[in-house]
Structure formats: structure tokens, C-alpha cells
Short mmCIF file of N, CA and C in Angstrom, two decimals:
data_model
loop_
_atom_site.label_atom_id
_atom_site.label_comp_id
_atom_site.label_asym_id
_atom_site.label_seq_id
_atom_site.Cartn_x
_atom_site.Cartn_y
_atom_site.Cartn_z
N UNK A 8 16.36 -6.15 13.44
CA UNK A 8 15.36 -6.92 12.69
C UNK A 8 14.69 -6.05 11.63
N UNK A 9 14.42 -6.48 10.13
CA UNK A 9 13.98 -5.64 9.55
C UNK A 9 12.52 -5.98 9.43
N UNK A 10 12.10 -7.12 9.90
CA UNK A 10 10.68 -7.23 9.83
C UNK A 10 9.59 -6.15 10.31
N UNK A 11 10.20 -5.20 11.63
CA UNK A 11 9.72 -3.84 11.61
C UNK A 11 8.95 -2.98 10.63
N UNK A 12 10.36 -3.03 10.10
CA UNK A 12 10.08 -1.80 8.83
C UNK A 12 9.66 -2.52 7.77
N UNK A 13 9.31 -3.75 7.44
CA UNK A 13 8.95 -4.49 6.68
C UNK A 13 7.36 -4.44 6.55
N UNK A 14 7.10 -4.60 8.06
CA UNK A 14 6.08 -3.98 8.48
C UNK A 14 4.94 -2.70 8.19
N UNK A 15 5.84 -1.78 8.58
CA UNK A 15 5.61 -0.79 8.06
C UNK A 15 5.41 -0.23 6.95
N UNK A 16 6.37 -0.70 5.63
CA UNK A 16 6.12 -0.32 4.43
C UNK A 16 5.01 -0.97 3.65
N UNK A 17 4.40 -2.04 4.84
CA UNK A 17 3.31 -3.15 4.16
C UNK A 17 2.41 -1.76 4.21
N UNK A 18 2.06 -1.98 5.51
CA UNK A 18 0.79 -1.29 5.44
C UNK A 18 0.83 0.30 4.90
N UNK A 19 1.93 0.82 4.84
CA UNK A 19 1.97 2.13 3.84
C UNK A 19 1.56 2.08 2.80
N UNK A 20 1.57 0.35 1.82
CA UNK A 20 1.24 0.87 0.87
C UNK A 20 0.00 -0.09 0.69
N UNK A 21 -0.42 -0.79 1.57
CA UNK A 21 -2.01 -1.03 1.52
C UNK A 21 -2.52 0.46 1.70
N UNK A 22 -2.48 1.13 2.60
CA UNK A 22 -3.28 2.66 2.70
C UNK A 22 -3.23 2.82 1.32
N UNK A 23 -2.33 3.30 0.77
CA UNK A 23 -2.28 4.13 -0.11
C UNK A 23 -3.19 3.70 -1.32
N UNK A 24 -2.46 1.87 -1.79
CA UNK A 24 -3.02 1.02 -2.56
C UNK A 24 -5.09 1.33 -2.67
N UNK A 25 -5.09 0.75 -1.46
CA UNK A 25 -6.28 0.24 -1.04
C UNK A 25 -7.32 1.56 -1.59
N UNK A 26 -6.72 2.46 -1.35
CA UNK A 26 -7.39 3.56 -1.62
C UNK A 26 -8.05 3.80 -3.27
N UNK A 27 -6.80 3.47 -4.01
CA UNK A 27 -6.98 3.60 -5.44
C UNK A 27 -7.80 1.91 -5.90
N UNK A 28 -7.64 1.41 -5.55
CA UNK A 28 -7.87 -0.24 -5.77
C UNK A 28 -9.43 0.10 -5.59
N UNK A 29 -10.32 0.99 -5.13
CA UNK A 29 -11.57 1.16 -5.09
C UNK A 29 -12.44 1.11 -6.20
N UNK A 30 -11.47 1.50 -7.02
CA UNK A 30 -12.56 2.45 -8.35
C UNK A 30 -11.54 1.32 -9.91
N UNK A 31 -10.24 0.43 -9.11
CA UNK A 31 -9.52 -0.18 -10.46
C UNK A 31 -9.28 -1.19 -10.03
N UNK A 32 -9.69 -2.39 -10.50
CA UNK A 32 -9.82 -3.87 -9.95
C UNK A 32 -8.10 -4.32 -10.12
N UNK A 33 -8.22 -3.82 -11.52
CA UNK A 33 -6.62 -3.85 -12.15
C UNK A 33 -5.64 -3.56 -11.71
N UNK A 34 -5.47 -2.72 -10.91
CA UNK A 34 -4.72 -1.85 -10.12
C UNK A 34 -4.12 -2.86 -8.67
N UNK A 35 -5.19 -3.58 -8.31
CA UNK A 35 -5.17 -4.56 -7.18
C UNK A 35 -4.31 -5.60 -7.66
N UNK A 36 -4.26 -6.12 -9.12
CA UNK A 36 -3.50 -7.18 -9.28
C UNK A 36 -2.01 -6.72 -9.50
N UNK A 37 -2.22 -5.66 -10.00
CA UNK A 37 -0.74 -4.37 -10.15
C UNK A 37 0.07 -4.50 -8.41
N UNK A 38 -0.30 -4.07 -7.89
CA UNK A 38 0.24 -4.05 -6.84
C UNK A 38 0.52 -5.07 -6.07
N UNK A 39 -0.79 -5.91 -6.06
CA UNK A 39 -0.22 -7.03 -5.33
C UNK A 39 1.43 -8.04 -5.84
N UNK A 40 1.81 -7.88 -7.06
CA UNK A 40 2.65 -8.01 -7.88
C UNK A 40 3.76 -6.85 -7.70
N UNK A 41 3.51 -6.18 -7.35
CA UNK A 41 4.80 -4.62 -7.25
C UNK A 41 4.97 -4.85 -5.57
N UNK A 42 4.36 -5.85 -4.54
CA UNK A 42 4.45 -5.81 -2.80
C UNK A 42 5.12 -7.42 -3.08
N UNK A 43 4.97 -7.81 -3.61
CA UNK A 43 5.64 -9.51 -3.60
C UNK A 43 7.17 -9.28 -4.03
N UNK A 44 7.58 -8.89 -4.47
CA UNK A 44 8.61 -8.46 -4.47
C UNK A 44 8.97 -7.86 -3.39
N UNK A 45 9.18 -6.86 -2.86
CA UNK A 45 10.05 -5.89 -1.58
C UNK A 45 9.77 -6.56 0.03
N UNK A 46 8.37 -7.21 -0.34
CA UNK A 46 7.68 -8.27 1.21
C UNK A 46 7.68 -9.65 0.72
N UNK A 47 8.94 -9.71 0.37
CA UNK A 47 8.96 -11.21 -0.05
C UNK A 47 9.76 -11.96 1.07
N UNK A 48 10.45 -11.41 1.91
CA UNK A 48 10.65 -12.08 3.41
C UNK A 48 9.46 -12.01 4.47
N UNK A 49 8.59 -10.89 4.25
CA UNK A 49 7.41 -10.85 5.27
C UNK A 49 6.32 -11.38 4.26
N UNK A 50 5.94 -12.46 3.79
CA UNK A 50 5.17 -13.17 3.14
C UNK A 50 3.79 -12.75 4.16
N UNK A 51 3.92 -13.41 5.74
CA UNK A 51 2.98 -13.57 6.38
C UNK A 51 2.47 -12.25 6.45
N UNK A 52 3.32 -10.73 6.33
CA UNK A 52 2.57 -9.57 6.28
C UNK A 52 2.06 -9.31 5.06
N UNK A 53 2.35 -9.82 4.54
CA UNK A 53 1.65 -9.29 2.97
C UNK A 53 0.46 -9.86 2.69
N UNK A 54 0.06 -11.21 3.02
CA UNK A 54 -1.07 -12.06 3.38
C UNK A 54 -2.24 -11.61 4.14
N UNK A 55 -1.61 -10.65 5.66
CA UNK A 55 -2.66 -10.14 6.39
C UNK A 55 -3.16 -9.03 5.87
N UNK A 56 -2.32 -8.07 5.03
CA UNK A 56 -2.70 -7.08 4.76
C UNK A 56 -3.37 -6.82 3.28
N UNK A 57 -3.52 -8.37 2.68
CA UNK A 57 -4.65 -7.67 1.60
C UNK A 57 -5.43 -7.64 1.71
N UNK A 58 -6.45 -6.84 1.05
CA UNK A 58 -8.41 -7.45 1.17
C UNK A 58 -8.39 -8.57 0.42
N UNK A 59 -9.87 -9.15 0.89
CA UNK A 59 -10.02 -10.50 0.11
C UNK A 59 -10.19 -9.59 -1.38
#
């Protein structure tokens, strides 16, 4: 199952994201757009793992 690692690469790059997304609003819409793509079978993880 790759939803695992699907998994996993979500929240790798919320950490990472989330981090920079502090100080660049812009950056948040950047990414959320660069994760819809590669978590586009784990929709439902990509959903839990943004901030509002």
C-alpha cells in the first residue's frame, strides 16, 4: 500500500512547509499547490494536514 508513504511525505512536508509559511502567507498557497499534485491519491491526508 502506498498510502503509508503517502503518508509520510505529507507530513514531511507540512513540517518543513509549515515552518516557512510563518513569516510568507504566499508560500502557503505555493505549496499547497506543489502537495496536490504528489497527494493527489491521499486527498484525505492532505486535508488533515493543513492549517486552517
Amino acid at each position: 500500500m502506498q498510502e503509508q508513504s503517502c503518508r509520510s511525505d505529507s507530513e514531511r512536508y507540512v513540517k518543513v512547509f509549515a515552518f516557512h509559511d510563518r513569516r510568507t502567507a504566499e508560500l502557503k498557497i505555493l505549496w499547497r499547490n506543489l502537495l496536490r499534485l504528489p497527494l493527489g491519491m491521499c486527498s484525505h491526508t492532505r486535508t488533515n494536514s493543513l492549517p486552517s
